[in-house]
Every structure is written in C-alpha cells, then in structure tokens.
Amino acid sequence: MNREGGASVRLLQTLPGPGIQQFLRLALGSQPCSEAMAGQYCVLSRRDECWPCSYVSLPGVTGQFIVSTHSTQPLGRAGDLFDYSGPLGSAWPLPLQSSRLLAISRADGLLPLLGALDEIRCWLPWVQLQLSHDGIAAEVLPDDCQTWLTALSPLPRDSGGGWQTRRLLTTFHPDTVYCCAPPQVARQVARLCWQTGVAAQRIWIRTDHLPRPIWVGHNPESWPVQRYDRVLAALKWAPPGGSG
C-alpha cells in the first residue's frame, strides 16, 4: 500500500529516545485519514532534507500518530510543517492461520513490532503471543507504547546472546515468527528458526536499523518487512522449505 505526495503533517511534540533516536508526535494536515499498517514506514521532508520514519502508532480518527527516526539534531519545533509521503512499504501480515506467534526484536526493533502485536492481541485473541527482546527499556517509550508492552507481558529482556530464542523454539514451538533487528542479526535469527523447524514462509523479518535504513531507495512494495523464503530465494542459499 503506497501513497505519495500532496500531504503534510504538523509536528506536535518531539519525545527524546535512546541514542540518536527521536519520537515525533505528528498530526496529518492535508489528508484526514491514513490507512497505514504496522510495519510500514513514511518519509518526512522539508527543504532539501528527508527522514525515513517508522510508524510507532498509526494515524487514528484524529489523524495524530507517533513515528521514530534517527537524527543527531532536532528535526524542528512544535508547529513546524513537513511534507509527508506514506504509508510506504509492506506491513506485518495478520497471522490468521497461526496459533503461536514468537516475536523477536533486537536493538530498537521493538518499536515497529509493538503496534502489530497490540493489534493481534486485540483482534486475534486465539493467537498465543510470546515476545523476546533485548532492546529499548519500557521507561523510555512513549506512554502509548508502555501500555502496549505491559499488556503483552514480555519475557525479561534477553541480554544473553539469544539463549532465550533457542529455548523458546523448543518449548513454545511457534508456528509463525516475526523478527525485527539489525540486518545481519535478523537473518541469523530467521535462519535459526528455519533450521529448528519453522517454515520459511512463516518467518517474517524487518531489517531497518541503520541511521539511513537500507530499504530507502529500493522497491517500496517489498520493504521493509520481508518473508524469509523470499530472502532465501534472493540470496540463493537454498530452496524454500529446505534445511541446513
């Protein structure tokens, strides 16, 4: 789903995040509603600069929402207007055929996952959710996201090199995996899940954790959320459904 050009947003509030990450609370200006889905992204621009942003919360009836981006300098002040392109890219799919979903995040990958997990918890209550993360502490999240994280009852933060993921693959037995992490880590986690028995077609990864995300400039129809069997096919590692 893509919508580009002709839209603007007003900056309502800048919320500090960890490191060079910033949270921006925005209000749509020239379009009253957006059909954004969790996992997609948007681009804010002004003059000759642009900033790819991940949706943290989605535009609602009021048109207000929160995005995250990476910048060493403030993007602007409350009241400033930005050109807005979005929603762009692919979203996390609804796991309609799943019964056990394992969500794994590393670094700041928790943010693009939280909205999707909250939707699944509300609308697909039969899906058992298990969240394993080593990223952002709850206290630095916007208030909306702290509530989501609390409702999910995640495991203690995994700071032990992925031991929690290995344990969950053999005890929780997920049939679907979402992983949001830096590129190399996301692929390593996806490969581990695949080798442990999760079908490559049921593993979804999002790899966008660089100051300038790697998917900017690529075909927005297939980024940033990717299905792992398609990653394997593109890399020519092995046919989908194989092992090794």
Short mmCIF file of C-alpha atoms in Angstrom, two decimals:
data_model
loop_
_atom_site.label_atom_id
_atom_site.label_comp_id
_atom_site.label_asym_id
_atom_site.label_seq_id
_atom_site.Cartn_x
_atom_site.Cartn_y
_atom_site.Cartn_z
CA MET A 1 0.00 0.00 0.00
CA ASN A 2 1.60 3.28 -1.06
CA ARG A 3 0.55 6.89 -1.06
CA GLU A 4 2.99 9.59 -2.08
CA GLY A 5 3.00 13.35 -2.42
CA GLY A 6 0.46 16.06 -1.71
CA ALA A 7 0.27 15.51 2.05
CA SER A 8 1.66 17.38 5.02
CA VAL A 9 1.99 16.81 8.75
CA ARG A 10 2.43 19.17 11.66
CA LEU A 11 4.94 18.41 14.40
CA LEU A 12 3.13 18.43 17.73
CA GLN A 13 5.85 17.18 20.05
CA THR A 14 9.37 15.76 19.99
CA LEU A 15 9.99 12.99 22.53
CA PRO A 16 13.61 12.03 23.30
CA GLY A 17 14.60 8.47 22.61
CA PRO A 18 17.74 6.45 23.28
CA GLY A 19 20.90 7.45 21.43
CA ILE A 20 20.16 9.41 18.27
CA GLN A 21 16.61 8.12 18.08
CA GLN A 22 13.74 10.59 18.27
CA PHE A 23 10.00 10.06 18.67
CA LEU A 24 7.81 12.57 16.86
CA ARG A 25 4.13 13.09 17.61
CA LEU A 26 2.53 14.28 14.36
CA ALA A 27 -0.86 15.38 13.07
CA LEU A 28 -1.92 14.90 9.46
CA GLY A 29 -2.65 18.18 7.76
CA SER A 30 -3.86 17.79 4.19
CA GLN A 31 -5.32 14.28 4.40
CA PRO A 32 -7.83 13.46 7.15
CA CYS A 33 -7.14 9.75 7.40
CA SER A 34 -4.38 7.30 6.56
CA GLU A 35 -4.59 3.55 6.02
CA ALA A 36 -1.16 2.85 7.46
CA MET A 37 -0.43 -0.59 8.88
CA ALA A 38 2.11 -1.61 11.49
CA GLY A 39 5.47 -2.36 9.89
CA GLN A 40 5.17 0.21 7.13
CA TYR A 41 7.12 3.46 7.09
CA CYS A 42 6.79 7.04 5.92
CA VAL A 43 9.15 9.81 4.84
CA LEU A 44 9.14 13.33 6.22
CA SER A 45 10.84 16.04 4.19
CA ARG A 46 11.47 19.75 4.38
CA ARG A 47 13.58 21.87 2.06
CA ASP A 48 16.33 19.54 0.80
CA GLU A 49 16.30 17.07 3.70
CA CYS A 50 14.27 13.93 4.25
CA TRP A 51 13.92 11.48 7.13
CA PRO A 52 12.61 7.90 6.79
CA CYS A 53 10.43 7.16 9.81
CA SER A 54 8.94 4.00 11.27
CA TYR A 55 5.36 4.16 12.47
CA VAL A 56 5.19 3.59 16.21
CA SER A 57 1.47 4.31 16.48
CA LEU A 58 -0.84 4.65 13.50
CA PRO A 59 -2.99 7.62 12.45
CA GLY A 60 -6.41 7.33 14.05
CA VAL A 61 -9.62 9.26 13.65
CA THR A 62 -7.92 12.44 14.86
CA GLY A 63 -5.04 11.98 12.40
CA GLN A 64 -2.45 12.00 15.17
CA PHE A 65 0.32 9.40 15.35
CA ILE A 66 3.89 8.77 16.51
CA VAL A 67 6.91 7.89 14.39
CA SER A 68 10.55 7.19 15.23
CA THR A 69 13.58 8.30 13.28
CA HIS A 70 17.32 8.69 13.74
CA SER A 71 18.88 12.13 13.76
CA THR A 72 21.65 13.81 15.75
CA GLN A 73 19.78 17.13 15.54
CA PRO A 74 16.16 18.07 16.31
CA LEU A 75 14.07 17.94 13.15
CA GLY A 76 12.09 21.03 14.10
CA ARG A 77 9.94 22.72 16.69
CA ALA A 78 6.33 22.19 17.67
CA GLY A 79 4.10 23.67 14.99
CA ASP A 80 6.51 23.09 12.08
CA LEU A 81 5.08 21.58 8.89
CA PHE A 82 6.70 18.73 6.94
CA ASP A 83 5.88 17.17 3.61
CA TYR A 84 4.66 13.64 4.20
CA SER A 85 4.92 10.57 1.98
CA GLY A 86 3.25 7.44 3.25
CA PRO A 87 2.32 4.88 4.09
CA LEU A 88 5.10 3.12 2.19
CA GLY A 89 6.32 -0.45 2.03
CA SER A 90 4.97 -3.74 3.26
CA ALA A 91 3.45 -4.38 6.68
CA TRP A 92 3.47 -7.22 9.18
CA PRO A 93 0.85 -9.72 7.97
CA LEU A 94 -2.12 -10.73 10.07
CA PRO A 95 -1.29 -14.26 11.32
CA LEU A 96 -4.76 -15.64 10.59
CA GLN A 97 -3.57 -19.24 10.30
CA SER A 98 -1.33 -19.13 13.36
CA SER A 99 -1.83 -20.36 16.89
CA ARG A 100 1.60 -19.47 18.39
CA LEU A 101 3.47 -16.35 17.32
CA LEU A 102 7.00 -15.67 18.54
CA ALA A 103 8.08 -12.03 18.17
CA ILE A 104 11.81 -11.36 18.47
CA SER A 105 13.45 -7.95 18.50
CA ARG A 106 17.00 -6.77 18.89
CA ALA A 107 18.37 -3.22 19.28
CA ASP A 108 15.43 -0.81 18.72
CA GLY A 109 13.42 -3.34 16.71
CA LEU A 110 10.79 -3.42 19.43
CA LEU A 111 9.16 -0.23 18.14
CA PRO A 112 7.99 -1.39 14.70
CA LEU A 113 6.67 -4.59 16.33
CA LEU A 114 4.65 -3.18 19.23
CA GLY A 115 1.77 -1.78 17.21
CA ALA A 116 1.33 -5.02 15.28
CA LEU A 117 1.40 -7.13 18.45
CA ASP A 118 -1.17 -4.89 20.11
CA GLU A 119 -3.48 -5.30 17.09
CA ILE A 120 -3.06 -9.08 17.13
CA ARG A 121 -3.69 -9.24 20.87
CA CYS A 122 -6.93 -7.29 20.45
CA TRP A 123 -8.33 -8.81 17.24
CA LEU A 124 -6.90 -12.33 17.17
CA PRO A 125 -7.15 -13.42 20.81
CA TRP A 126 -6.70 -17.10 19.93
CA VAL A 127 -3.10 -16.45 18.85
CA GLN A 128 -0.67 -17.07 21.71
CA LEU A 129 1.93 -14.32 21.72
CA GLN A 130 5.44 -14.53 23.11
CA LEU A 131 7.76 -11.51 22.93
CA SER A 132 11.52 -11.77 23.41
CA HIS A 133 13.54 -8.57 23.17
CA ASP A 134 16.83 -7.06 24.26
CA GLY A 135 16.09 -3.53 23.16
CA ILE A 136 14.54 -0.36 24.44
CA ALA A 137 13.59 -0.20 28.11
CA ALA A 138 9.91 0.45 28.72
CA GLU A 139 10.55 3.69 30.60
CA VAL A 140 11.93 5.46 27.52
CA LEU A 141 8.96 4.57 25.33
CA PRO A 142 6.08 6.98 24.68
CA ASP A 143 3.22 6.43 27.13
CA ASP A 144 1.09 4.65 24.48
CA CYS A 145 3.80 2.07 23.88
CA GLN A 146 4.46 1.48 27.57
CA THR A 147 0.82 0.41 27.90
CA TRP A 148 1.14 -1.98 24.95
CA LEU A 149 4.32 -3.51 26.32
CA THR A 150 2.79 -4.03 29.75
CA ALA A 151 -0.27 -5.74 28.24
CA LEU A 152 1.95 -8.17 26.32
CA SER A 153 3.72 -9.43 29.46
CA PRO A 154 7.03 -9.96 27.63
CA LEU A 155 9.79 -12.16 28.93
CA PRO A 156 12.65 -10.47 30.79
CA ARG A 157 14.95 -8.70 28.36
CA ASP A 158 17.25 -11.18 26.64
CA SER A 159 20.81 -9.95 27.05
CA GLY A 160 22.41 -13.38 26.81
CA GLY A 161 23.22 -13.67 23.13
CA GLY A 162 19.94 -15.21 22.02
CA TRP A 163 19.68 -18.05 24.54
CA GLN A 164 16.03 -17.10 25.10
CA THR A 165 15.22 -17.54 21.40
CA ARG A 166 16.77 -21.01 21.32
CA ARG A 167 14.84 -22.04 24.41
CA LEU A 168 11.52 -20.72 23.09
CA LEU A 169 11.91 -22.54 19.78
CA THR A 170 11.98 -25.85 21.66
CA THR A 171 9.46 -25.05 24.42
CA PHE A 172 6.95 -22.61 22.89
CA HIS A 173 7.05 -24.26 19.41
CA PRO A 174 6.00 -21.22 17.38
CA ASP A 175 4.35 -21.74 14.01
CA THR A 176 5.00 -18.11 12.99
CA VAL A 177 7.92 -15.80 13.76
CA TYR A 178 8.26 -12.03 13.44
CA CYS A 179 11.79 -10.70 13.82
CA CYS A 180 12.79 -7.05 13.80
CA ALA A 181 16.52 -6.46 14.20
CA PRO A 182 19.65 -5.11 12.50
CA PRO A 183 20.08 -6.83 9.10
CA GLN A 184 22.70 -9.45 9.94
CA VAL A 185 21.08 -10.31 13.27
CA ALA A 186 17.61 -10.62 11.71
CA ARG A 187 18.87 -13.08 9.13
CA GLN A 188 20.78 -15.10 11.70
CA VAL A 189 17.67 -15.34 13.90
CA ALA A 190 15.49 -16.23 10.92
CA ARG A 191 17.90 -18.95 9.84
CA LEU A 192 17.96 -20.41 13.36
CA CYS A 193 14.14 -20.51 13.43
CA TRP A 194 14.07 -22.14 9.97
CA GLN A 195 16.61 -24.77 10.96
CA THR A 196 14.61 -25.51 14.11
CA GLY A 197 11.50 -26.30 12.11
CA VAL A 198 9.56 -23.10 11.49
CA ALA A 199 8.56 -22.93 7.82
CA ALA A 200 10.46 -20.25 5.90
CA GLN A 201 7.11 -19.00 4.59
CA ARG A 202 6.01 -18.30 8.19
CA ILE A 203 9.07 -16.26 9.18
CA TRP A 204 8.92 -12.50 8.59
CA ILE A 205 11.83 -10.14 9.16
CA ARG A 206 12.22 -6.39 9.19
CA THR A 207 15.74 -5.03 8.87
CA ASP A 208 15.85 -1.28 9.18
CA HIS A 209 18.19 -0.38 11.99
CA LEU A 210 20.74 1.90 10.43
CA PRO A 211 20.87 5.72 10.57
CA ARG A 212 19.76 5.64 6.92
CA PRO A 213 17.68 2.48 6.54
CA ILE A 214 18.85 0.05 3.87
CA TRP A 215 15.43 -0.13 2.26
CA VAL A 216 15.31 3.53 1.27
CA GLY A 217 15.65 3.71 -2.49
CA HIS A 218 14.53 0.10 -3.02
CA ASN A 219 11.16 -1.01 -4.34
CA PRO A 220 8.74 0.11 -1.61
CA GLU A 221 6.32 -2.70 -2.45
CA SER A 222 8.59 -5.28 -0.81
CA TRP A 223 10.31 -3.36 2.01
CA PRO A 224 10.92 -3.22 4.87
CA VAL A 225 9.03 -6.35 6.01
CA GLN A 226 10.23 -9.43 4.11
CA ARG A 227 9.16 -13.06 4.09
CA TYR A 228 12.14 -15.28 4.78
CA ASP A 229 11.63 -17.78 1.95
CA ARG A 230 11.88 -14.84 -0.47
CA VAL A 231 15.08 -13.71 1.23
CA LEU A 232 16.49 -17.21 0.80
CA ALA A 233 15.48 -17.28 -2.85
CA ALA A 234 17.07 -13.89 -3.47
CA LEU A 235 20.29 -14.98 -1.78
CA LYS A 236 20.12 -18.39 -3.50
CA TRP A 237 21.02 -20.12 -0.24
CA ALA A 238 18.56 -22.97 -0.58
CA PRO A 239 15.07 -23.68 -1.90
CA PRO A 240 12.22 -22.69 0.45
CA GLY A 241 11.34 -25.42 2.89
CA GLY A 242 14.79 -26.99 2.90
CA SER A 243 17.20 -27.24 5.77
CA GLY A 244 20.78 -26.51 6.51
#
